[in-house]
CSV table of C-alpha atoms in Angstrom, one decimal:
chain,number,residue,atom,x,y,z
A,1,MET,CA,-22.9,-15.8,52.0
A,2,MET,CA,-22.4,-17.8,55.1
A,3,GLN,CA,-20.8,-20.6,53.3
A,4,GLN,CA,-18.4,-18.3,51.5
A,5,ASP,CA,-17.5,-16.8,54.9
A,6,ALA,CA,-16.8,-20.2,56.5
A,7,ASP,CA,-14.5,-21.2,53.3
A,8,ARG,CA,-12.2,-18.2,53.9
A,9,PRO,CA,-9.4,-18.4,56.4
A,10,LEU,CA,-9.9,-16.3,59.5
A,11,LEU,CA,-6.1,-16.2,60.3
A,12,VAL,CA,-3.2,-17.1,58.2
A,13,ALA,CA,0.4,-17.5,59.5
A,14,GLU,CA,3.1,-17.2,56.9
A,15,GLY,CA,6.6,-18.4,57.6
A,16,LEU,CA,6.6,-17.0,61.1
A,17,SER,CA,10.0,-17.1,62.8
A,18,LYS,CA,11.3,-15.6,66.1
A,19,TRP,CA,14.8,-15.2,67.2
A,20,TYR,CA,15.9,-13.9,70.6
A,21,GLY,CA,19.2,-12.6,69.5
A,22,GLY,CA,21.0,-15.8,68.5
A,23,ARG,CA,18.5,-18.1,70.2
A,24,LEU,CA,15.7,-19.6,68.2
A,25,GLY,CA,12.0,-19.2,69.5
A,26,CYS,CA,10.4,-20.8,66.6
A,27,ARG,CA,11.0,-21.2,62.8
A,28,ASP,CA,9.0,-21.1,59.7
A,29,VAL,CA,5.6,-21.8,61.0
A,30,SER,CA,2.6,-21.5,58.3
A,31,PHE,CA,-0.9,-22.6,58.6
A,32,ALA,CA,-4.5,-21.3,58.2
A,33,ILE,CA,-7.3,-21.4,60.7
A,34,TYR,CA,-10.9,-21.2,59.4
A,35,PRO,CA,-14.0,-20.1,61.3
A,36,GLY,CA,-15.2,-22.6,63.8
A,37,GLU,CA,-11.8,-24.6,63.7
A,38,VAL,CA,-9.9,-25.5,66.8
A,39,MET,CA,-6.2,-26.2,66.5
A,40,ALA,CA,-4.0,-27.5,69.4
A,41,VAL,CA,-0.3,-26.7,69.4
A,42,VAL,CA,1.5,-29.2,71.5
A,43,GLY,CA,5.1,-29.7,72.6
A,44,GLU,CA,7.2,-29.5,75.7
A,45,SER,CA,8.3,-26.3,77.3
A,46,GLY,CA,10.9,-24.6,75.3
A,47,SER,CA,9.3,-26.1,72.0
A,48,GLY,CA,8.4,-22.6,70.8
A,49,LYS,CA,4.5,-22.9,71.2
A,50,SER,CA,4.1,-19.9,73.5
A,51,THR,CA,6.3,-17.7,71.4
A,52,LEU,CA,4.1,-18.6,68.4
A,53,LEU,CA,0.9,-17.9,70.4
A,54,GLN,CA,2.2,-14.4,71.3
A,55,MET,CA,3.2,-13.6,67.8
A,56,LEU,CA,-0.3,-14.9,66.6
A,57,SER,CA,-2.0,-12.6,69.0
A,58,CYS,CA,0.1,-9.4,68.3
A,59,GLN,CA,2.0,-9.5,71.6
A,60,LEU,CA,5.3,-10.2,70.1
A,61,ASP,CA,6.8,-9.0,66.7
A,62,PRO,CA,8.0,-11.8,64.5
A,63,SER,CA,11.6,-11.7,63.2
A,64,ASN,CA,10.3,-13.0,59.8
A,65,GLY,CA,7.1,-13.8,58.3
A,66,ARG,CA,3.5,-12.4,59.0
A,67,VAL,CA,0.0,-13.0,60.4
A,68,LEU,CA,-3.0,-12.2,58.2
A,69,TYR,CA,-6.3,-11.7,59.9
A,70,ARG,CA,-9.8,-11.4,58.3
A,71,THR,CA,-11.7,-8.6,60.2
A,72,ARG,CA,-15.5,-8.6,60.6
A,73,ASP,CA,-15.8,-6.2,57.6
A,74,GLY,CA,-14.4,-9.0,55.4
A,75,ALA,CA,-11.0,-7.3,54.8
A,76,THR,CA,-7.7,-9.3,55.2
A,77,ARG,CA,-5.2,-7.3,57.2
A,78,ASP,CA,-1.6,-7.9,58.1
A,79,LEU,CA,-1.4,-7.5,61.8
A,80,ALA,CA,2.0,-5.9,61.6
A,81,THR,CA,0.3,-2.9,59.8
A,82,LEU,CA,-2.3,-2.3,62.5
A,83,GLY,CA,-1.9,0.6,64.8
A,84,GLU,CA,-2.0,0.2,68.6
A,85,ALA,CA,-5.7,1.5,68.8
A,86,GLU,CA,-6.7,-1.1,66.0
A,87,ARG,CA,-4.9,-4.0,68.0
A,88,ARG,CA,-6.7,-3.1,71.1
A,89,PHE,CA,-10.0,-3.0,69.2
A,90,LEU,CA,-9.4,-6.5,67.9
A,91,PHE,CA,-8.7,-7.6,71.4
A,92,ARG,CA,-11.9,-6.2,72.8
A,93,THR,CA,-14.2,-7.3,70.1
A,94,ASP,CA,-12.9,-10.1,67.9
A,95,TRP,CA,-10.6,-12.0,70.1
A,96,GLY,CA,-10.3,-13.6,73.5
A,97,TYR,CA,-7.1,-14.7,75.3
A,98,VAL,CA,-7.2,-17.2,78.1
A,99,HIS,CA,-4.1,-17.3,80.2
A,100,GLN,CA,-2.8,-20.3,82.1
A,101,ASP,CA,-2.9,-18.1,85.2
A,102,PRO,CA,-6.4,-16.8,85.7
A,103,ALA,CA,-5.0,-13.9,87.7
A,104,ALA,CA,-3.2,-12.6,84.4
A,105,GLY,CA,-6.5,-12.4,82.7
A,106,LEU,CA,-8.8,-11.2,85.5
A,107,ARG,CA,-9.0,-8.2,87.7
A,108,MET,CA,-8.7,-10.0,91.0
A,109,THR,CA,-10.0,-7.2,93.3
A,110,VAL,CA,-13.3,-6.2,91.4
A,111,SER,CA,-16.3,-8.6,91.4
A,112,ALA,CA,-16.9,-11.5,89.2
A,113,GLY,CA,-19.9,-9.7,87.7
A,114,ALA,CA,-17.8,-6.6,86.9
A,115,ASN,CA,-15.1,-8.9,85.5
A,116,VAL,CA,-17.6,-10.1,82.8
A,117,GLY,CA,-19.5,-6.8,82.5
A,118,GLU,CA,-16.4,-4.9,81.8
A,119,ARG,CA,-15.8,-6.6,78.6
A,120,LEU,CA,-19.4,-5.7,77.5
A,121,MET,CA,-18.8,-2.1,78.5
A,122,ALA,CA,-15.7,-2.0,76.4
A,123,VAL,CA,-17.7,-2.8,73.3
A,124,GLY,CA,-20.2,-0.2,74.1
A,125,TRP,CA,-23.0,-1.7,76.4
A,126,ARG,CA,-24.4,0.9,78.6
A,127,HIS,CA,-27.4,-0.3,80.3
A,128,TYR,CA,-26.6,-1.5,83.8
A,129,GLY,CA,-29.5,-4.0,84.1
A,130,HIS,CA,-28.7,-5.7,80.7
A,131,ILE,CA,-25.0,-5.9,81.7
A,132,ARG,CA,-25.8,-7.4,85.0
A,133,ARG,CA,-28.2,-10.0,83.6
A,134,THR,CA,-25.9,-11.0,80.7
A,135,ALA,CA,-23.0,-11.3,83.2
A,136,GLY,CA,-25.2,-13.5,85.3
A,137,ASP,CA,-26.2,-15.7,82.4
A,138,TRP,CA,-22.4,-16.2,81.6
A,139,LEU,CA,-21.6,-17.0,85.2
A,140,GLY,CA,-24.3,-19.7,84.9
A,141,ARG,CA,-23.0,-21.0,81.6
A,142,VAL,CA,-19.6,-21.6,83.3
A,143,GLU,CA,-21.2,-23.2,86.3
A,144,ILE,CA,-20.6,-20.3,88.8
A,145,ASP,CA,-23.5,-19.9,91.2
A,146,ASP,CA,-25.3,-16.6,90.7
A,147,SER,CA,-25.0,-16.0,94.4
A,148,ARG,CA,-21.3,-15.4,94.1
A,149,ILE,CA,-21.6,-12.6,91.4
A,150,ASP,CA,-20.6,-9.9,93.7
A,151,GLU,CA,-17.7,-11.6,95.1
A,152,ALA,CA,-14.1,-10.9,93.9
A,153,PRO,CA,-12.3,-13.8,92.2
A,154,ALA,CA,-9.6,-13.5,94.9
A,155,SER,CA,-12.1,-15.5,96.9
A,156,TYR,CA,-12.6,-18.1,94.2
A,157,SER,CA,-10.9,-21.6,93.8
A,158,GLY,CA,-8.4,-22.1,90.9
A,159,GLY,CA,-11.0,-23.9,88.9
A,160,MET,CA,-13.7,-21.2,89.4
A,161,ARG,CA,-11.2,-18.4,88.5
A,162,GLN,CA,-10.4,-20.2,85.2
A,163,ARG,CA,-14.1,-20.6,84.5
A,164,LEU,CA,-14.5,-16.9,85.3
A,165,GLN,CA,-11.8,-16.1,83.0
A,166,ILE,CA,-13.4,-18.0,80.2
A,167,ALA,CA,-16.7,-16.2,80.8
A,168,ARG,CA,-15.0,-12.9,80.6
A,169,ASN,CA,-13.5,-13.8,77.3
A,170,LEU,CA,-16.5,-15.3,75.7
A,171,VAL,CA,-19.2,-12.9,76.7
A,172,THR,CA,-18.4,-10.6,73.8
A,173,ARG,CA,-18.8,-13.5,71.3
A,174,PRO,CA,-15.3,-13.3,70.0
A,175,ARG,CA,-14.6,-15.1,66.6
A,176,LEU,CA,-11.1,-16.3,67.7
A,177,VAL,CA,-9.8,-17.4,71.1
A,178,PHE,CA,-6.2,-18.0,72.0
A,179,MET,CA,-5.7,-20.3,75.0
A,180,ASP,CA,-2.3,-20.8,76.7
A,181,GLU,CA,-2.4,-24.0,78.8
A,182,PRO,CA,-6.0,-23.4,79.9
A,183,THR,CA,-6.0,-26.4,82.2
A,184,GLY,CA,-2.3,-26.1,83.2
A,185,GLY,CA,-2.5,-25.3,87.0
A,186,LEU,CA,-5.6,-27.2,87.8
A,187,ASP,CA,-6.3,-30.5,89.6
A,188,VAL,CA,-7.2,-33.5,87.4
A,189,SER,CA,-10.9,-33.5,88.4
A,190,VAL,CA,-11.2,-29.8,87.9
A,191,GLN,CA,-9.5,-30.1,84.5
A,192,ALA,CA,-12.0,-32.7,83.3
A,193,ARG,CA,-14.9,-30.3,84.2
A,194,LEU,CA,-13.2,-27.3,82.4
A,195,LEU,CA,-12.5,-29.4,79.4
A,196,ASP,CA,-16.1,-30.5,79.2
A,197,LEU,CA,-17.3,-27.0,79.6
A,198,LEU,CA,-14.9,-25.6,77.0
A,199,ARG,CA,-15.8,-28.3,74.5
A,200,GLY,CA,-19.4,-27.5,74.8
A,201,LEU,CA,-18.9,-23.8,74.5
A,202,VAL,CA,-16.6,-24.1,71.5
A,203,ALA,CA,-19.0,-26.1,69.6
A,204,GLU,CA,-22.0,-24.1,70.6
A,205,LEU,CA,-20.6,-20.7,69.6
A,206,SER,CA,-18.6,-22.2,66.7
A,207,LEU,CA,-15.5,-20.5,68.0
A,208,ALA,CA,-12.2,-20.7,66.2
A,209,ALA,CA,-9.5,-21.3,68.7
A,210,ILE,CA,-5.7,-21.9,69.0
A,211,ILE,CA,-4.9,-23.8,72.1
A,212,VAL,CA,-1.3,-24.3,73.4
A,213,THR,CA,-1.0,-27.3,75.5
A,214,HIS,CA,1.6,-29.8,76.7
A,215,ASP,CA,-1.4,-32.3,77.4
A,216,LEU,CA,-2.4,-34.5,74.5
A,217,ALA,CA,-5.6,-35.3,76.3
A,218,VAL,CA,-6.5,-31.7,75.9
A,219,ALA,CA,-5.6,-31.7,72.1
A,220,ARG,CA,-7.8,-34.9,71.8
A,221,LEU,CA,-10.8,-33.5,73.4
A,222,LEU,CA,-10.9,-30.0,72.1
A,223,SER,CA,-9.2,-29.7,68.8
A,224,HIS,CA,-9.8,-30.7,65.2
A,225,ARG,CA,-6.2,-30.3,64.2
A,226,THR,CA,-3.1,-30.6,66.1
A,227,MET,CA,0.4,-29.2,65.4
A,228,VAL,CA,3.3,-30.8,67.1
A,229,MET,CA,6.4,-28.6,67.8
A,230,LYS,CA,9.9,-29.3,69.2
A,231,GLY,CA,12.9,-26.9,69.7
A,232,GLY,CA,11.1,-24.2,67.6
A,233,ASP,CA,10.4,-26.4,64.7
A,234,VAL,CA,7.0,-27.8,63.5
A,235,ILE,CA,7.4,-31.5,63.5
A,236,GLU,CA,4.0,-32.6,62.3
A,237,ILE,CA,0.5,-31.1,61.6
A,238,GLY,CA,-2.7,-32.9,60.9
A,239,LEU,CA,-6.1,-34.0,62.0
A,240,THR,CA,-5.9,-34.6,65.6
A,241,ASP,CA,-7.0,-38.1,65.6
A,242,GLN,CA,-4.5,-38.8,62.8
A,243,VAL,CA,-1.5,-37.2,64.7
A,244,LEU,CA,-2.5,-39.1,67.8
A,245,GLU,CA,-3.4,-42.6,66.3
A,246,ASP,CA,-1.0,-42.7,63.3
A,247,PRO,CA,1.8,-40.4,64.3
A,248,ARG,CA,4.3,-40.1,61.6
A,249,GLU,CA,7.5,-38.4,63.0
A,250,ALA,CA,9.7,-40.0,65.7
A,251,TYR,CA,9.1,-37.2,68.1
A,252,THR,CA,5.3,-37.4,67.8
A,253,GLN,CA,5.5,-41.3,68.3
A,254,LEU,CA,7.6,-40.7,71.3
A,255,LEU,CA,5.0,-38.2,72.8
A,256,VAL,CA,2.0,-40.4,72.1
A,257,SER,CA,3.7,-43.5,73.3
A,258,SER,CA,4.2,-41.7,76.6
A,259,ILE,CA,0.6,-41.1,77.5
A,260,LEU,CA,-0.9,-43.4,80.0
A,261,PRO,CA,-3.9,-45.2,78.7
A,262,PRO,CA,-7.2,-43.7,80.2
B,1,MET,CA,-25.4,-49.2,40.4
B,2,SER,CA,-22.4,-46.7,40.6
B,3,ALA,CA,-20.0,-46.8,43.5
B,4,VAL,CA,-20.1,-44.1,46.1
B,5,LEU,CA,-16.8,-45.4,47.7
B,6,GLU,CA,-13.9,-46.8,45.7
B,7,LEU,CA,-10.4,-47.9,46.9
B,8,HIS,CA,-7.7,-48.1,44.5
B,9,ALA,CA,-4.3,-49.5,45.2
B,10,VAL,CA,-4.4,-48.4,48.7
B,11,SER,CA,-1.4,-49.4,51.0
B,12,LYS,CA,-0.3,-48.8,54.5
B,13,THR,CA,2.9,-49.5,56.5
B,14,PHE,CA,3.7,-48.3,59.9
B,15,THR,CA,7.2,-47.1,60.7
B,16,MET,CA,8.1,-47.7,64.3
B,17,HIS,CA,10.7,-45.0,64.9
B,18,LEU,CA,11.0,-45.9,68.6
B,19,ARG,CA,11.8,-49.5,67.7
B,20,GLY,CA,14.8,-48.8,65.4
B,21,GLY,CA,12.6,-47.7,62.4
B,22,ILE,CA,11.0,-51.3,62.0
B,23,ARG,CA,8.6,-51.1,59.1
B,24,LEU,CA,5.4,-53.0,59.7
B,25,PRO,CA,3.5,-53.5,56.4
B,26,ILE,CA,-0.2,-53.7,57.0
B,27,VAL,CA,-2.0,-53.9,53.5
B,28,ALA,CA,-1.1,-53.3,49.9
B,29,GLY,CA,-3.0,-52.9,46.7
B,30,VAL,CA,-6.4,-52.8,48.4
B,31,GLU,CA,-9.2,-52.5,45.7
B,32,PHE,CA,-12.8,-52.5,46.1
B,33,ALA,CA,-15.8,-50.4,45.6
B,34,VAL,CA,-19.1,-50.1,47.3
B,35,ALA,CA,-22.4,-48.8,45.8
B,36,ALA,CA,-25.3,-47.0,47.5
B,37,GLY,CA,-27.5,-49.5,49.4
B,38,GLU,CA,-24.8,-52.2,49.3
B,39,CYS,CA,-22.9,-53.7,52.3
B,40,ALA,CA,-19.5,-54.9,52.0
B,41,VAL,CA,-18.0,-57.1,54.8
B,42,LEU,CA,-14.3,-57.2,55.4
B,43,ALA,CA,-13.3,-60.6,56.4
B,44,GLY,CA,-10.0,-62.1,57.5
B,45,PRO,CA,-8.1,-63.2,60.7
B,46,SER,CA,-7.4,-60.7,63.5
B,47,GLY,CA,-4.4,-58.6,62.4
B,48,ALA,CA,-5.2,-58.7,58.7
B,49,GLY,CA,-5.6,-55.1,58.4
B,50,LYS,CA,-9.5,-54.9,58.5
B,51,SER,CA,-9.7,-52.0,61.1
B,52,SER,CA,-6.9,-50.2,59.4
B,53,ILE,CA,-8.7,-50.0,56.2
B,54,LEU,CA,-11.8,-48.6,58.0
B,55,LYS,CA,-9.6,-46.0,59.6
B,56,MET,CA,-8.0,-45.2,56.3
B,57,ILE,CA,-11.4,-44.6,54.7
B,58,PHE,CA,-12.4,-42.4,57.7
B,59,GLY,CA,-9.1,-40.5,57.5
B,60,THR,CA,-7.8,-41.4,60.9
B,61,TYR,CA,-5.0,-43.4,59.5
B,62,ARG,CA,-3.0,-41.9,56.6
B,63,CYS,CA,-2.5,-44.1,53.5
B,64,ASP,CA,1.0,-44.3,52.0
B,65,ALA,CA,-0.3,-44.9,48.4
B,66,GLY,CA,-3.5,-45.2,46.3
B,67,SER,CA,-6.8,-43.4,46.4
B,68,ILE,CA,-10.0,-43.4,48.5
B,69,LEU,CA,-12.7,-41.8,46.5
B,70,VAL,CA,-16.0,-40.6,48.1
B,71,ARG,CA,-18.3,-39.8,45.3
B,72,ARG,CA,-21.2,-37.5,46.0
B,73,ASP,CA,-23.3,-35.2,43.8
B,74,GLY,CA,-21.2,-35.9,40.7
B,75,SER,CA,-17.9,-35.1,42.3
B,76,ALA,CA,-15.3,-37.1,44.1
B,77,ILE,CA,-13.1,-36.3,47.0
B,78,ASP,CA,-9.8,-38.5,47.6
B,79,VAL,CA,-9.7,-39.0,51.4
B,80,ALA,CA,-6.0,-40.1,50.8
B,81,SER,CA,-5.0,-36.6,49.7
B,82,ALA,CA,-7.7,-34.4,51.0
B,83,GLU,CA,-7.0,-31.3,53.2
B,84,PRO,CA,-8.0,-31.9,57.0
B,85,ARG,CA,-10.9,-29.4,56.5
B,86,GLU,CA,-12.3,-31.6,53.6
B,87,ILE,CA,-12.0,-34.6,55.8
B,88,LEU,CA,-13.8,-33.0,58.6
B,89,ARG,CA,-16.5,-31.9,56.2
B,90,LEU,CA,-16.9,-35.4,54.8
B,91,ARG,CA,-17.2,-36.8,58.4
B,92,ARG,CA,-20.1,-34.3,58.9
B,93,ASP,CA,-21.8,-34.8,55.7
B,94,ALA,CA,-20.9,-38.3,54.2
B,95,LEU,CA,-18.8,-40.5,56.4
B,96,GLY,CA,-20.3,-42.2,59.6
B,97,TYR,CA,-18.0,-44.5,61.8
B,98,VAL,CA,-18.8,-46.7,64.6
B,99,SER,CA,-15.7,-47.5,66.2
B,100,GLN,CA,-15.0,-50.8,68.2
B,101,PHE,CA,-14.9,-49.0,71.5
B,102,LEU,CA,-16.8,-46.0,72.6
B,103,ARG,CA,-14.3,-43.2,73.6
B,104,ALA,CA,-16.3,-41.7,76.4
B,105,VAL,CA,-15.8,-38.1,77.5
B,106,PRO,CA,-15.8,-37.5,81.2
B,107,ARG,CA,-19.0,-36.0,82.6
B,108,VAL,CA,-20.9,-36.0,79.3
B,109,ALA,CA,-24.4,-37.8,79.7
B,110,ALA,CA,-25.1,-40.8,77.2
B,111,ILE,CA,-27.9,-38.9,75.6
B,112,ASP,CA,-25.5,-36.0,74.7
B,113,VAL,CA,-22.9,-38.4,73.5
B,114,VAL,CA,-25.4,-39.8,71.2
B,115,ALA,CA,-27.0,-36.5,70.1
B,116,GLU,CA,-23.6,-34.7,69.5
B,117,PRO,CA,-23.3,-35.4,65.7
B,118,LEU,CA,-26.5,-33.9,65.1
B,119,VAL,CA,-25.9,-30.9,67.3
B,120,ILE,CA,-22.7,-30.3,65.5
B,121,ALA,CA,-24.5,-30.5,62.2
B,122,GLY,CA,-26.6,-27.7,63.4
B,123,ILE,CA,-29.8,-29.5,64.5
B,124,PRO,CA,-31.5,-27.9,67.4
B,125,ARG,CA,-30.6,-29.6,70.6
B,126,ALA,CA,-34.3,-30.7,71.6
B,127,HIS,CA,-34.8,-32.3,68.2
B,128,ALA,CA,-31.3,-34.1,68.4
B,129,HIS,CA,-32.3,-35.4,71.8
B,130,GLU,CA,-35.5,-36.7,70.5
B,131,ARG,CA,-33.9,-38.6,67.8
B,132,ALA,CA,-31.2,-39.8,70.3
B,133,ALA,CA,-33.9,-41.1,72.6
B,134,GLU,CA,-35.5,-43.0,69.8
B,135,LEU,CA,-32.4,-44.8,69.0
B,136,LEU,CA,-31.4,-45.5,72.7
B,137,THR,CA,-34.9,-47.0,73.2
B,138,ARG,CA,-34.6,-49.0,70.1
B,139,LEU,CA,-31.2,-50.4,71.4
B,140,ASN,CA,-32.7,-51.1,74.8
B,141,ILE,CA,-30.7,-48.6,77.0
B,142,PRO,CA,-32.9,-48.1,79.9
B,143,GLU,CA,-34.0,-44.4,80.2
B,144,ARG,CA,-32.5,-44.1,83.7
B,145,LEU,CA,-29.0,-44.5,82.2
B,146,TRP,CA,-29.5,-41.6,79.6
B,147,PRO,CA,-28.4,-38.7,81.9
B,148,LEU,CA,-25.2,-40.7,83.2
B,149,PRO,CA,-21.9,-40.6,81.5
B,150,PRO,CA,-21.3,-43.9,79.7
B,151,ALA,CA,-17.8,-44.4,81.4
B,152,THR,CA,-19.5,-46.6,84.0
B,153,PHE,CA,-21.7,-48.7,81.7
B,154,SER,CA,-21.1,-52.3,80.9
B,155,GLY,CA,-19.1,-53.1,77.7
B,156,GLY,CA,-22.4,-54.1,75.8
B,157,GLU,CA,-24.1,-50.9,77.0
B,158,GLN,CA,-21.3,-48.8,75.9
B,159,GLN,CA,-21.3,-50.5,72.5
B,160,ARG,CA,-24.9,-49.6,72.1
B,161,VAL,CA,-24.4,-46.0,73.0
B,162,ASN,CA,-21.7,-46.0,70.4
B,163,ILE,CA,-24.0,-47.6,67.7
B,164,ALA,CA,-26.8,-45.1,68.6
B,165,ARG,CA,-24.3,-42.3,68.0
B,166,GLY,CA,-23.1,-43.8,64.8
B,167,PHE,CA,-26.6,-44.3,63.3
B,168,LEU,CA,-28.0,-40.9,64.3
B,169,CYS,CA,-27.0,-39.0,61.2
B,170,ASP,CA,-28.3,-40.4,58.0
B,171,LEU,CA,-25.0,-40.3,56.1
B,172,PRO,CA,-24.4,-41.9,52.6
B,173,ILE,CA,-21.5,-44.1,53.8
B,174,LEU,CA,-21.4,-46.0,57.1
B,175,LEU,CA,-18.3,-47.8,58.5
B,176,LEU,CA,-18.9,-50.3,61.1
B,177,ASP,CA,-16.1,-51.9,63.2
B,178,GLU,CA,-17.5,-55.1,65.0
B,179,PRO,CA,-20.8,-53.5,65.9
B,180,THR,CA,-22.2,-56.7,67.3
B,181,ALA,CA,-19.1,-57.9,69.1
B,182,SER,CA,-20.3,-57.5,72.8
B,183,LEU,CA,-24.0,-57.8,72.2
B,184,ASP,CA,-26.5,-60.4,73.1
B,185,ALA,CA,-28.6,-62.0,70.5
B,186,GLY,CA,-31.5,-59.7,71.0
B,187,ASN,CA,-29.6,-56.6,70.6
B,188,ARG,CA,-27.6,-58.1,67.7
B,189,ALA,CA,-30.9,-58.5,65.9
B,190,VAL,CA,-31.7,-54.9,66.5
B,191,VAL,CA,-28.4,-53.8,64.9
B,192,VAL,CA,-28.9,-56.1,61.9
B,193,ASP,CA,-32.4,-54.4,61.5
B,194,LEU,CA,-30.8,-50.9,61.7
B,195,VAL,CA,-28.2,-51.8,59.1
B,196,THR,CA,-30.8,-53.4,56.8
B,197,ALA,CA,-33.0,-50.3,57.1
B,198,ARG,CA,-30.2,-48.0,56.4
B,199,LYS,CA,-29.1,-50.1,53.3
B,200,ARG,CA,-32.7,-49.8,52.0
B,201,ARG,CA,-32.5,-46.1,52.2
B,202,GLY,CA,-29.4,-46.1,50.1
B,203,THR,CA,-26.5,-46.0,52.5
B,204,ALA,CA,-23.3,-47.9,51.5
B,205,VAL,CA,-22.0,-49.9,54.3
B,206,VAL,CA,-18.5,-51.3,55.0
B,207,ALA,CA,-18.5,-53.5,58.0
B,208,ILE,CA,-16.3,-55.9,60.1
B,209,VAL,CA,-18.6,-58.4,61.5
B,210,HIS,CA,-17.4,-61.8,63.1
B,211,ASP,CA,-20.8,-63.1,64.0
B,212,GLU,CA,-21.8,-65.4,61.2
B,213,ASP,CA,-25.5,-65.0,61.3
B,214,ALA,CA,-25.3,-61.2,61.6
B,215,ARG,CA,-22.7,-61.3,58.6
B,216,ALA,CA,-25.1,-63.4,56.5
B,217,SER,CA,-28.0,-61.0,57.1
B,218,ILE,CA,-26.3,-57.8,56.1
B,219,ALA,CA,-23.5,-58.7,53.6
B,220,ASP,CA,-23.9,-58.2,49.8
B,221,THR,CA,-20.3,-59.0,49.3
B,222,VAL,CA,-17.6,-60.3,51.3
B,223,ILE,CA,-14.0,-59.1,50.8
B,224,ASP,CA,-11.2,-61.3,51.9
B,225,VAL,CA,-8.6,-58.8,53.3
B,226,MET,CA,-5.9,-61.6,53.1
B,227,ARG,CA,-5.9,-60.9,49.4
B,228,PHE,CA,-4.3,-57.4,50.4
B,229,ALA,CA,-1.7,-58.9,52.7
B,230,ALA,CA,1.4,-56.9,52.3
B,231,ALA,CA,4.6,-58.8,51.8
B,232,ALA,CA,6.8,-58.3,54.9
């Protein structure tokens, strides 16, 4: 039963394209994500990777193509056919979305504990003590000291805010998490800590994730597979170590050769 | 004994698009098979393509032609044409690889680096740590280093952490890229013992070993990679 479940794709993109009037967002993107699989989408700004992420997560309607998602009841649904209430339900229960700017994914004026607890309440948790304890556990897992549970994230550093946003997303045990440049605005030392944390959580919870990043180091540390995009087109897709160590396309070779050795 | 790993007519050429599309042939017509409990050592001068062959078997390098068959339970998977998911599954269940250098992750403790493959395979962390501790002890990594990230370790210590990680899971095929290169005689002997024990339990090993004594102790066959030199 479990094995069967792992052998069926969670999300399938079929020929996804987006045109903004005459300007191309991205073109003919197809792939499948399986449970527990992490895929990085890498490319420069303007490559179409954020457009793709928004279409995958129902925030933007594709011009062509479709996204299929397997819900917890085992049915495969075309996201375009879901009603607004069903989409919201998916976002509350099955999905997480980590924004580059934590302020976009957090409520900045309510306490850290409430930021995490809110997601639990949205899936039906009612017992205050349980909610507070679970929120406290999650702050601990993202290395935020328990003593700061009642502070609003407005008083947190950038790295702490990002960790709080991750706790808020993962507390409901989603099956799929979208991440848009999760380490984007952070100092290098803070990035390393966050990456290490994400790496542990993704493996431990066997999360499927689609991570948009311009940073190949993020792709290397977090993802099983990497998709390279440029100017709206998919240039190359494969195992992450294969794409990084044996890049086939000229553009990927350029990207890889531009990384400074660690 | 029947082969668990077979390479047929495997070839590899790098095309350097940033250098005007220069084609760099690495190997062609690679042909060998390894049976359970057997160790094949790839020999040849530096640059002959030994590491590239190991990387093709592990799926890190694509191959341009030929097939790389991993046989298990009566079926065969061709790494050369397998889907990424199948290769990931093979790495979890069948293919172990000790690279030449440890790729350290910032902040992760040596013991966790070693235990990770078992944790990924679903073994409880405590048990994985026990096994990791046994191997680290065997490889003479002092216990005070276990909680530290290996990035600051000496070359030989990093190499031993890498070996411990590679030997942790009991997988049917083990690929070793210069496992004894930066080790002293005592630790080299430990690695030879580990390989020998693994062979006895039926693991098929493909190794690159320059040290002549170590090679003589583990090799059942020596494959001269110059046979597969690609015509430029």
